[in-house]
Short mmCIF file of C-alpha atoms in Angstrom, two decimals:
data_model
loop_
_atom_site.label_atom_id
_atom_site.label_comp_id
_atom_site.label_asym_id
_atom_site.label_seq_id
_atom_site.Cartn_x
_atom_site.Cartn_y
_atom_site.Cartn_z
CA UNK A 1 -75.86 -42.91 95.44
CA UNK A 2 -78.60 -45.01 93.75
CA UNK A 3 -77.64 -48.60 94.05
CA UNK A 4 -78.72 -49.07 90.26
CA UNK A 5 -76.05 -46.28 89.21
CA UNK A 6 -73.45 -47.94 91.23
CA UNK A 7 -73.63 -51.01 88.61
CA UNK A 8 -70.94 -50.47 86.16
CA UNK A 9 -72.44 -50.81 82.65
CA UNK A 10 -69.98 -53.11 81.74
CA UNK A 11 -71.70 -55.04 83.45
CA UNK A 12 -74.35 -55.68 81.68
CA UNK A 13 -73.47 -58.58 79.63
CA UNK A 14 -72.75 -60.86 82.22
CA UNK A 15 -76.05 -59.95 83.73
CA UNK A 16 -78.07 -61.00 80.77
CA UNK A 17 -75.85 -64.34 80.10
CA UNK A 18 -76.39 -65.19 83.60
CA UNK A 19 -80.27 -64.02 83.02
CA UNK A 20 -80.79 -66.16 80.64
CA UNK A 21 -78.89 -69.31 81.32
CA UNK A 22 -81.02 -69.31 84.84
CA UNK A 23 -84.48 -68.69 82.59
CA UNK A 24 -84.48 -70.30 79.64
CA UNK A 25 -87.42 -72.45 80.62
CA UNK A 26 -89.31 -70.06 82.10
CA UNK A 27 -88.89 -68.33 78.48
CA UNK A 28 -89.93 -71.07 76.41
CA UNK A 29 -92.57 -71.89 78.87
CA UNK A 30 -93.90 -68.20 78.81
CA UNK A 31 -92.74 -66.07 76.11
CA UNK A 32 -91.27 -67.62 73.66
CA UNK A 33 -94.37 -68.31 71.81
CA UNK A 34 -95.74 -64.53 72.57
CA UNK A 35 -92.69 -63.31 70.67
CA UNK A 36 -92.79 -65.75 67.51
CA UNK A 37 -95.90 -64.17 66.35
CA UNK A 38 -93.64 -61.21 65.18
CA UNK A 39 -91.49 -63.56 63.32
CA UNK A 40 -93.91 -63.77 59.75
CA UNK A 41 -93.79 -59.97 59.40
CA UNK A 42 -89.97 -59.99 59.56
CA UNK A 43 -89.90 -62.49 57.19
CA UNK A 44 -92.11 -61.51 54.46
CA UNK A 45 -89.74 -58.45 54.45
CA UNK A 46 -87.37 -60.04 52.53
CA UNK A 47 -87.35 -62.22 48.92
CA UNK A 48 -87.52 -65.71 48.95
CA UNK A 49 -86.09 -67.49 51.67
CA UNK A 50 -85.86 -70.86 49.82
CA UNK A 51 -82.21 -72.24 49.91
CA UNK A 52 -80.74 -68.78 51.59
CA UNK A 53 -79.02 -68.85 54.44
CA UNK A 54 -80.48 -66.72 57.61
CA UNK A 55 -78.95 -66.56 61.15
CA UNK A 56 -81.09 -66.22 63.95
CA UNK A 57 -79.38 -63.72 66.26
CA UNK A 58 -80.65 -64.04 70.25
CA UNK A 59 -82.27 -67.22 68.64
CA UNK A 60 -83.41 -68.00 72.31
CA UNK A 61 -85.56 -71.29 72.36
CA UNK A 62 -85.38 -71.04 68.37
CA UNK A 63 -88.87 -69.97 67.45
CA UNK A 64 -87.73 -67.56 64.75
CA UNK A 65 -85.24 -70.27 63.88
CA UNK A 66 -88.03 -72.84 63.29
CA UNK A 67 -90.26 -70.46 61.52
CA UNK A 68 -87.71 -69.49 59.09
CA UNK A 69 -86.87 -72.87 58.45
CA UNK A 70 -90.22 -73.93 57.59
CA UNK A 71 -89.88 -71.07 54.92
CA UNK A 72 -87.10 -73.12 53.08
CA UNK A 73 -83.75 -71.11 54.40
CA UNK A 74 -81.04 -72.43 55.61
CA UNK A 75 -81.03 -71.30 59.28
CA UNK A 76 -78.42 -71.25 61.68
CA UNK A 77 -79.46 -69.57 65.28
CA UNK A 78 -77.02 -67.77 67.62
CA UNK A 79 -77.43 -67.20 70.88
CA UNK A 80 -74.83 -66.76 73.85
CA UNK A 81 -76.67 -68.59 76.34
CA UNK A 82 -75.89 -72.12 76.64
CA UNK A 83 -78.95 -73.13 77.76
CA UNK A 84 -80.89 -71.74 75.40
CA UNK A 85 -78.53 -73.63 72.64
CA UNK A 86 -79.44 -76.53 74.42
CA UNK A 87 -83.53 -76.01 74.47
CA UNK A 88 -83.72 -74.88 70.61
CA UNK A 89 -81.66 -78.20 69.55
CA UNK A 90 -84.03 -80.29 71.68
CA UNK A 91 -86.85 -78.49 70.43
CA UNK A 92 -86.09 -78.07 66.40
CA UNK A 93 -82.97 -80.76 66.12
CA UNK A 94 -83.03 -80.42 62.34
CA UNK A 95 -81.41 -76.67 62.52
CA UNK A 96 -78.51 -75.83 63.55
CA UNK A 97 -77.99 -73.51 66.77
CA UNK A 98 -74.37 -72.49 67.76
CA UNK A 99 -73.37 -70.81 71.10
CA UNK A 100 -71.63 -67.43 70.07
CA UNK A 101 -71.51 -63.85 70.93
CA UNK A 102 -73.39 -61.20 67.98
CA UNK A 103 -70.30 -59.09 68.48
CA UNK A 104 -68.00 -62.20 66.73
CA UNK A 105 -69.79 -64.12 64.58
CA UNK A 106 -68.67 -67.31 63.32
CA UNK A 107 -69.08 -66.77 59.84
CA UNK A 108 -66.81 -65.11 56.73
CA UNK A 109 -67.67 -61.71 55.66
CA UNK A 110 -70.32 -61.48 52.99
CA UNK A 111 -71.39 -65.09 53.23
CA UNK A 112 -74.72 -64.85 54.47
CA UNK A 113 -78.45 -63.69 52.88
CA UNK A 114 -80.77 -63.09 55.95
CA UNK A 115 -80.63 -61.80 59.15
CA UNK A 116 -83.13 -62.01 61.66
CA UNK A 117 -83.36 -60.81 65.59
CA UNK A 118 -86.67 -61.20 67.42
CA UNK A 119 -86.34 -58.86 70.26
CA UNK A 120 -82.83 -59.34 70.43
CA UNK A 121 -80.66 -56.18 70.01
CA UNK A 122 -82.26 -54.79 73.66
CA UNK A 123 -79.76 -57.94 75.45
CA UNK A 124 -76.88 -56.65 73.20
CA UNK A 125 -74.26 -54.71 75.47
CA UNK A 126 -73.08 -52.88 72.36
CA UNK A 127 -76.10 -52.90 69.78
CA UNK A 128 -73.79 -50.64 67.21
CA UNK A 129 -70.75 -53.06 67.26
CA UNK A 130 -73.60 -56.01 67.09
CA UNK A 131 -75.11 -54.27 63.91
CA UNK A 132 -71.40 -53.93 62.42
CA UNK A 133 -70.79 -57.46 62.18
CA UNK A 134 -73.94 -58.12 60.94
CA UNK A 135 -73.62 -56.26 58.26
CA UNK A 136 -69.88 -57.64 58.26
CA UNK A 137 -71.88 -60.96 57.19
CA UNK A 138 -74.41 -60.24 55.08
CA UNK A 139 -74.32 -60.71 51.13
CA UNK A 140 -74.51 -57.51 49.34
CA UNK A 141 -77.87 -56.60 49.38
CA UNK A 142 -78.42 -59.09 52.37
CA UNK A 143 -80.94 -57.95 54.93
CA UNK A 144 -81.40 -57.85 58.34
CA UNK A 145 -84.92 -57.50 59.86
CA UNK A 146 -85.71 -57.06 63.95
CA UNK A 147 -87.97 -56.28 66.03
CA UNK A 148 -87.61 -54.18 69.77
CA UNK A 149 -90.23 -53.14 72.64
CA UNK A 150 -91.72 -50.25 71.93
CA UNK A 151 -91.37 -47.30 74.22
CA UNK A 152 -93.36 -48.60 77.72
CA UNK A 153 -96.07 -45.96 77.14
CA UNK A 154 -97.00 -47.49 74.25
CA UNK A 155 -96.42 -51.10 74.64
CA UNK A 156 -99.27 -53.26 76.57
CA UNK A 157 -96.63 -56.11 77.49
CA UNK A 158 -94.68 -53.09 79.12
CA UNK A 159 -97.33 -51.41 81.32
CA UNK A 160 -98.51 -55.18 82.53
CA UNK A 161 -94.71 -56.72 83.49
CA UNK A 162 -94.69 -53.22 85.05
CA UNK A 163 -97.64 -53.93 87.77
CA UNK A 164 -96.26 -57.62 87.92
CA UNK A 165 -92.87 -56.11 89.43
CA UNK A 166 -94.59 -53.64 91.41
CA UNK A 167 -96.57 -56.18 93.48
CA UNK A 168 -94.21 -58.90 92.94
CA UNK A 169 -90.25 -57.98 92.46
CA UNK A 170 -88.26 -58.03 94.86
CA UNK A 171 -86.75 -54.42 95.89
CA UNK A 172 -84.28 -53.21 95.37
CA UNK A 173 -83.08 -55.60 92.66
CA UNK A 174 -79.38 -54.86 91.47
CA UNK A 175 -79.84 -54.03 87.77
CA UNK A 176 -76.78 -52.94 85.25
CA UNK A 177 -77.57 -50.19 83.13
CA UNK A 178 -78.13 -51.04 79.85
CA UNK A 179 -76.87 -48.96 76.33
CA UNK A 180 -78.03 -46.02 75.82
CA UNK A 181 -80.02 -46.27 72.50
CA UNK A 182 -80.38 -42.44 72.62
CA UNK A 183 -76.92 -41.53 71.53
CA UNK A 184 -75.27 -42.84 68.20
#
């Protein structure tokens, strides 16, 4: 049996918490400003942000945080890594970033405007229970905007981090399987 399949998917959680906790500088250091360029084009997607309040979902290192903030909304940014909590605040202490899980949210039905996830719903074990308590949250007519890797053939990040891992990963490296975006 294929040591990959052997990984129960349950799995998978812990193995992105435990991802991210261990690389959250290496993110911030590499990435992190790679990804915020996607953040304007969510963001002009919805009305004025001026006074609304937005959660950041897989906030990370808070670059969509900080962008939507300097847009006038109220931001709060989630993430369930610790140590990403702990690198937003340092790096944007004016906002407010919580540790929480996207499938709990600490916030009342229908109190919030905005929604925003910068290529977060791919770490979500359960993307569909995620998206429920999103929408559990938002305002009627709130919106949520996000953004995901496009399919590896046509996705340039993809095909390079592929020949990175080929020449530099070590194999075979114990990965959970994921959710299976294919089936709703």
């Amino acid at each position: 049996m294929n040591q990959l399949a052997s990984i129960k998917q349950s799995d998978f959680a812990d193995f992105e918490r435990q991802g991210w906790e261990q690389l959250s500088t290496a993110y911030s250091e590499s990435w992190g400003h790679v990804t915020s360029a996607f953040v304007p084009a969510i963001l002009a997607s919805f009305p004025e942000l001026e006074g609304k309040q937005l959660i950041d979902l897989a906030t990370g290192t808070g670059y969509a945080a900080s962008i939507a903030s300097r847009e006038g909304a109220i931001v709060t940014g989630i993430d369930f890594s610790v140590n990403m909590v702990v690198q937003a605040r340092m790096a944007f202490p004016t906002i407010i970033f919580e540790t929480a899980d996207v499938e709990a949210l600490p916030f009342g039905d229908e109190t919030i405007e905005f929604s925003v996830s910068n290529f977060g719903f791919q770490h979500f074990q359960n993307p569909d229970k995620a998206l429920r308590e999103v929408l559990r949250v938002l305002k009627p007519r709130g919106a949520l905007g996000f953004t995901v890797w496009a399919e590896a053939h046509r996705n340039a990040a993809s095909l390079i981090l592929e020949q990175a891992l080929n020449r530099f990963a070590v194999v075979p490296c114990p990965i959970p399987e994921g959710p299976n975006y294919g089936e709703g």
